[in-house]
Short mmCIF file of C-alpha atoms in Angstrom, two decimals:
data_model
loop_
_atom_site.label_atom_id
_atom_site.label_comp_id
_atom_site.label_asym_id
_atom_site.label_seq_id
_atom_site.Cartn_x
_atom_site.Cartn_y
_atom_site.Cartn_z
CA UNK A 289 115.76 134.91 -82.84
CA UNK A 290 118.86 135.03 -80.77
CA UNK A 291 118.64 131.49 -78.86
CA UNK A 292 119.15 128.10 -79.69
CA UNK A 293 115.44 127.58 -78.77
CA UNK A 294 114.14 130.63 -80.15
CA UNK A 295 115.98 129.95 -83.84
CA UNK A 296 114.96 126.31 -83.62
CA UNK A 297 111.33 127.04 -83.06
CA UNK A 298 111.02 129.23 -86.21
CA UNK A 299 113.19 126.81 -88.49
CA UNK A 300 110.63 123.96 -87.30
CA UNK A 301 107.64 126.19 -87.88
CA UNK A 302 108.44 126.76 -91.23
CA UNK A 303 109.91 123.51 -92.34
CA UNK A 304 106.39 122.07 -91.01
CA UNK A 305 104.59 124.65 -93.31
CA UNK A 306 106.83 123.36 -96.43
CA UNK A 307 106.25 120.19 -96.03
CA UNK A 308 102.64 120.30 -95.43
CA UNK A 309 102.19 121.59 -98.44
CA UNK A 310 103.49 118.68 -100.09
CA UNK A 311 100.63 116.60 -101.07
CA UNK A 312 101.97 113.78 -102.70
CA UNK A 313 104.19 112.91 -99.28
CA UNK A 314 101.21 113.10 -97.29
CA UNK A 315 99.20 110.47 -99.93
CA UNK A 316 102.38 107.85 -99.89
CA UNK A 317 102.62 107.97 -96.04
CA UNK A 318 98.52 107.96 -95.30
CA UNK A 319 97.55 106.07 -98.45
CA UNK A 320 100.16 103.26 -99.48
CA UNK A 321 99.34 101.75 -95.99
CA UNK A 322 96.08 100.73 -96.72
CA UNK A 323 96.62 99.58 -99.72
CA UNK A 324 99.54 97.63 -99.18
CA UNK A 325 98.51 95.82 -95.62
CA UNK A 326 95.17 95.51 -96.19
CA UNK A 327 95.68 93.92 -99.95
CA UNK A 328 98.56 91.56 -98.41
CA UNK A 329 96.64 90.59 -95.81
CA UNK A 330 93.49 89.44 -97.79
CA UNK A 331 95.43 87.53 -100.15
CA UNK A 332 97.20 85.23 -97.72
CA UNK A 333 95.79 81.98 -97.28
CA UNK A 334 94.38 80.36 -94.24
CA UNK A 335 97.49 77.66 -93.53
CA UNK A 336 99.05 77.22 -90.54
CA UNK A 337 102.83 78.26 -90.04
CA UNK A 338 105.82 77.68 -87.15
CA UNK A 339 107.21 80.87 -85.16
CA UNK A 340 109.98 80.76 -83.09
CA UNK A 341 109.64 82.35 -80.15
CA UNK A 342 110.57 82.58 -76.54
CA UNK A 343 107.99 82.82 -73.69
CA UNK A 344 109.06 83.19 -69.89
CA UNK A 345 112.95 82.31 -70.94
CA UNK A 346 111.59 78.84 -73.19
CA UNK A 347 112.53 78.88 -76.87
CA UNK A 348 109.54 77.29 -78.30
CA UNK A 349 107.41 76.70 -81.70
CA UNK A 350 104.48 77.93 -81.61
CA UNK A 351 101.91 77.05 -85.05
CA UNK A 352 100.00 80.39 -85.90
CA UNK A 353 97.83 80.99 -89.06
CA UNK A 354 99.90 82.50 -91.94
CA UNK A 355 96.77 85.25 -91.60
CA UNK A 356 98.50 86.26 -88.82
CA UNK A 357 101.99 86.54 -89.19
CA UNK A 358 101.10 88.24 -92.26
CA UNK A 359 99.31 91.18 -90.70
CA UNK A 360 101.92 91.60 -87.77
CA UNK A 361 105.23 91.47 -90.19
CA UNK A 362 103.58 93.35 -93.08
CA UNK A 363 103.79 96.30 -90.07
CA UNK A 364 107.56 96.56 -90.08
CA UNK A 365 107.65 96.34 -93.58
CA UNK A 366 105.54 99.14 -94.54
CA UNK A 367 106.40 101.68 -91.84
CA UNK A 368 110.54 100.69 -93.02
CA UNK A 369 110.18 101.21 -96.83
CA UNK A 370 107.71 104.91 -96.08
CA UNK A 371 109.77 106.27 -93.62
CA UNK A 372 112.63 105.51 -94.91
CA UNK A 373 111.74 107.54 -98.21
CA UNK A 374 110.49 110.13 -96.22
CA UNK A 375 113.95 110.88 -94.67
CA UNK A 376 115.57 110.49 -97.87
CA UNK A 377 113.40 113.28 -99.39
CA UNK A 378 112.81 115.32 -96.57
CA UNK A 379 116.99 116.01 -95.93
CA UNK A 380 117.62 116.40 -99.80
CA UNK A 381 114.72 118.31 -100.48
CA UNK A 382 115.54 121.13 -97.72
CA UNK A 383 119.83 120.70 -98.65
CA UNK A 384 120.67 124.07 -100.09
CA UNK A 385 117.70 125.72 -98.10
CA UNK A 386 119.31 124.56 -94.86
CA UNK A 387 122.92 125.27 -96.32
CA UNK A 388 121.81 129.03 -96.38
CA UNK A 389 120.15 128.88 -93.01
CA UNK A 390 123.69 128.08 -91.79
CA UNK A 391 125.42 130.95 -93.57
CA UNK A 392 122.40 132.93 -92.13
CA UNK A 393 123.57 132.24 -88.62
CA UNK A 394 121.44 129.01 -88.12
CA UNK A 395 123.45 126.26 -86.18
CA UNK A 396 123.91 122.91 -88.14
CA UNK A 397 121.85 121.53 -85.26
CA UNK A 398 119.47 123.70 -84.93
CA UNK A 399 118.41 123.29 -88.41
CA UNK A 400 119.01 119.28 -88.18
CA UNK A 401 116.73 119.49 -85.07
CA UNK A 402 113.77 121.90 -87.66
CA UNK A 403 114.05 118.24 -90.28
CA UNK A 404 114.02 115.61 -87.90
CA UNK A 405 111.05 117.03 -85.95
CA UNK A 406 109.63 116.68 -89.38
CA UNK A 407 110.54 113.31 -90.30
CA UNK A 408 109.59 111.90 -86.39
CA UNK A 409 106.30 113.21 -87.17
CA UNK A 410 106.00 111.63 -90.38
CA UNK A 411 107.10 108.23 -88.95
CA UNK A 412 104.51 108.24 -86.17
CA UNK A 413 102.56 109.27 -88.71
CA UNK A 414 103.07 105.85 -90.58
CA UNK A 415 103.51 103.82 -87.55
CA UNK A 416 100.07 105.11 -86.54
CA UNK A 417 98.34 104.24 -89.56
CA UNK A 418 100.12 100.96 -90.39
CA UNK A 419 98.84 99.87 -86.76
CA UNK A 420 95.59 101.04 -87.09
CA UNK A 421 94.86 99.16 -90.49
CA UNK A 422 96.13 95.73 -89.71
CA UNK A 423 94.51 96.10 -86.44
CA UNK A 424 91.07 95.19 -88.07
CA UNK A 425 92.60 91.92 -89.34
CA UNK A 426 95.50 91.05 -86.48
CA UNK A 427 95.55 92.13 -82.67
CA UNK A 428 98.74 91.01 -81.14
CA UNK A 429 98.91 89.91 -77.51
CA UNK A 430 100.75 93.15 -76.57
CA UNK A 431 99.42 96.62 -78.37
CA UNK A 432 102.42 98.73 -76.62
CA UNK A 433 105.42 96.49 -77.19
CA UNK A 434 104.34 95.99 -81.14
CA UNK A 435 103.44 99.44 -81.29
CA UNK A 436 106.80 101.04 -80.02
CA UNK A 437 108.98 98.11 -81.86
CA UNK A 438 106.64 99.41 -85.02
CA UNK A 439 108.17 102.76 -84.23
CA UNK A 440 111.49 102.32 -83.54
CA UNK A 441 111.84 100.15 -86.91
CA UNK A 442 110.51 103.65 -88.76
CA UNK A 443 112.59 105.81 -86.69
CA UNK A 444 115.71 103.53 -87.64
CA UNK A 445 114.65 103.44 -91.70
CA UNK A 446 114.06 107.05 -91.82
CA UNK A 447 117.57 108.09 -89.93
CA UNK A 448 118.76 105.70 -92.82
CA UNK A 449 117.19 107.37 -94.88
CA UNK A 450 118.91 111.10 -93.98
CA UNK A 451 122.39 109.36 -93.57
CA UNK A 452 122.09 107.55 -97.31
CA UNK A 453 120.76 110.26 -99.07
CA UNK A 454 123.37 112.75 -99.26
CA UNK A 455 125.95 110.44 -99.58
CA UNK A 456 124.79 108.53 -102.79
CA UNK A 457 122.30 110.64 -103.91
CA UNK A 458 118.72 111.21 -104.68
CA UNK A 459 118.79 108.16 -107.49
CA UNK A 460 121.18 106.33 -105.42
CA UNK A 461 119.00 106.76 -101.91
CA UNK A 462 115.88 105.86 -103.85
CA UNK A 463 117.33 102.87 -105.00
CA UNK A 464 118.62 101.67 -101.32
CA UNK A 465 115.82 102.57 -99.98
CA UNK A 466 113.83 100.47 -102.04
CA UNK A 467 116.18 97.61 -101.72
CA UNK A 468 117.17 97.84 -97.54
CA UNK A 469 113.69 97.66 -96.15
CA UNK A 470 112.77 94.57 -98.88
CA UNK A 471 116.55 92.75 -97.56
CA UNK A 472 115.99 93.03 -94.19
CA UNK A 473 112.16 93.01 -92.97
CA UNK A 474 110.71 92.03 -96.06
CA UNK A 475 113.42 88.69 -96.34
CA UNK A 476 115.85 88.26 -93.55
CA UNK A 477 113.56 89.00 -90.76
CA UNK A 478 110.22 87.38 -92.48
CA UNK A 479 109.27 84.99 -89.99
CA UNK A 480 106.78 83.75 -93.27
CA UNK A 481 109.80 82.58 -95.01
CA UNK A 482 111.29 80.78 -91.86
CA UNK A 483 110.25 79.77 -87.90
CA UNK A 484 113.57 81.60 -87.28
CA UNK A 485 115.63 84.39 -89.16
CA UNK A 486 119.03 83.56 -90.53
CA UNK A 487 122.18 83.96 -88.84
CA UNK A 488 123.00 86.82 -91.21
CA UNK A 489 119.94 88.57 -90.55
CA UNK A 490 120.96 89.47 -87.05
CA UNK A 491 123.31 92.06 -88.43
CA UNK A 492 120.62 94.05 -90.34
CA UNK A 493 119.38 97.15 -88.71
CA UNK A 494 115.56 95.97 -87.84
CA UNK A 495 116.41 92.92 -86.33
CA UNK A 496 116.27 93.70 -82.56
CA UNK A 497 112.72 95.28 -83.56
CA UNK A 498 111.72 92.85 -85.16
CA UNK A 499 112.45 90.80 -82.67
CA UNK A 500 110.45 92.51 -80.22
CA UNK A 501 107.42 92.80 -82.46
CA UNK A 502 107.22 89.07 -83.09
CA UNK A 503 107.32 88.87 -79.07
CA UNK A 504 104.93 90.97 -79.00
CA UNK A 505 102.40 89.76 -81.59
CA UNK A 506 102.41 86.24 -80.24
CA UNK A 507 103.47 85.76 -76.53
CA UNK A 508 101.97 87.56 -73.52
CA UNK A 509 105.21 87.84 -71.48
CA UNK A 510 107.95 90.68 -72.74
CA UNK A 511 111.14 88.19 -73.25
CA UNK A 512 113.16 90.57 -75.60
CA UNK A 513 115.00 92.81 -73.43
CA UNK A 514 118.45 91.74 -75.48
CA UNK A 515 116.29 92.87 -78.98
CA UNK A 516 114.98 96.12 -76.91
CA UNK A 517 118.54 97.27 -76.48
CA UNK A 518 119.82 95.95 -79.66
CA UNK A 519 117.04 98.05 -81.35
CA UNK A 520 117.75 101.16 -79.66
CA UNK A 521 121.39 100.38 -80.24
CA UNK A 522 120.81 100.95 -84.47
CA UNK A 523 118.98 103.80 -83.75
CA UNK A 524 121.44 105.78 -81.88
CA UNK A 525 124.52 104.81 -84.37
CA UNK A 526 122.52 105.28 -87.14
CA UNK A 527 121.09 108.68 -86.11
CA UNK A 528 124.87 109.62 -84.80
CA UNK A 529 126.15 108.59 -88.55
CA UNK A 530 123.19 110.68 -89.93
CA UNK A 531 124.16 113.96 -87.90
CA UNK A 532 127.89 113.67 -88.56
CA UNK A 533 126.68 113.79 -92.25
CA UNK A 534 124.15 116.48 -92.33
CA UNK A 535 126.71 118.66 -90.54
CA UNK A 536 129.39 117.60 -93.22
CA UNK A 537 127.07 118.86 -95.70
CA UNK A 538 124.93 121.88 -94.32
CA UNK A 539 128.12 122.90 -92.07
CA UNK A 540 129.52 126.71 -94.27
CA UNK A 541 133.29 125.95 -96.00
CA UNK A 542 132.71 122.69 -95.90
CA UNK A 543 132.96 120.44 -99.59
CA UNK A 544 129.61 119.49 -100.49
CA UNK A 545 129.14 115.70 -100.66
CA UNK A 546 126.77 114.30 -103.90
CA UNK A 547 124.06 115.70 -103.82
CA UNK A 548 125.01 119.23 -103.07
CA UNK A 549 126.60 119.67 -106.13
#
């Protein structure tokens, strides 16, 4: 095809059919969330627990059962770790694929545009099922709010994912992507661990999402506009970064990084 539209259309087409075909992807992203919320949540006891939060402009404590925090921050920390693999293996799965596409006559966005269209849908995917299985054990006091800062925590993890991958590698990017999502929602935002997250935690990437969730899951009133914007502030960089990379790498005459060697 000889338009942007027209070339982009076919390159999402058939990255869709490829990785559709790739059963084991479709098992971690559907699969692992049952197992891993639903196990988590029925082996928490029945204790009470403080949560900071902030309702109508009041920082307050509010005592919730551990039951629940557990099913609303287990969210977060599924949807991170999945989505952030499937970037990882989605970008360096398709690298010297989309490197020809390019020489082809492909546009480095137009081809970026066929994989994230990919890994979006595999992060509502996620998202989707994360919410529906912890929704049998947990509803929070605002289904939209925890449901779009559910997304917008697997959006960030999977641009992660694209930006880390080529860089360090498919070992390397399995590794990180093992560790980020465990450091950051599974420790410094885990509101299990603490009423309130550590001062370091506010410069990890799920924070303002977090944030937003917790709001969410425990106070009627939305009070998190500054964790809205600082949520869709990590998103943009880190989708930015990840661009500026995949064009480094799929762009023709450029040096491959890593993992193009």
């Amino acid at each position: 095809p000889e338009s942007t539209w027209g070339r982009t259309r076919v390159a999402s087409r058939f990255a869709w059919r490829e990785y559709r075909r790739n059963v084991a992807l479709w098992v971690l992203l559907v699969g692992l969330p049952f197992f891993f919320i639903s196990l988590s949540i029925a082996i928490t006891p029945d204790q009470p627990t403080p949560v900071a939060l902030t309702e109508r402009g009041q920082d307050t404590i509010a005592i919730v059962s551990m039951i629940d925090v557990h099913g609303a921050i287990m969210v977060p920390i599924t949807v991170a770790f999945l989505a952030g693999l499937a970037g990882l293996f989605v970008v360096l799965g398709s690298l010297e694929a989309d490197r020809r596409l390019v020489v082809a006559g492909y546009r480095t966005a137009e081809v970026l545009a066929a994989r994230l269209g990919v890994i979006l849908l595999a992060a509502v995917l996620v998202s989707a099922v994360s919410l529906g299985v912890t929704s049998f054990s947990f509803q929070p006091r605002s289904w939209v709010a925890f449901a779009l800062a559910t997304l917008a925590v697997a959006l960030t993890y999977a641009m992660l994912g694209v930006l880390i991958g080529p860089i360090v590698g498919r070992l390397g990017g399995l590794y990180l992507m093992f560790m980020l999502p465990f450091l950051d929602v599974g420790l410094a935002q885990n509101i299990m661990f603490d009423a309130a997250p550590p001062d370091w935690a506010t410069w990890m990437p799920s924070h303002g999402a977090v944030r937003v969730l917790t709001d969410a899951a425990f106070t009627p009133s939305f009070d998190e506009t500054a964790g809205a914007l600082l949520a869709l502030g990590w998103l943009a960089g880190i989708t930015l970064a990840a661009a500026m990379v995949f064009h480094r790498i799929a762009a023709p005459g450029r040096t491959p990084l890593r993992t193009a060697s």
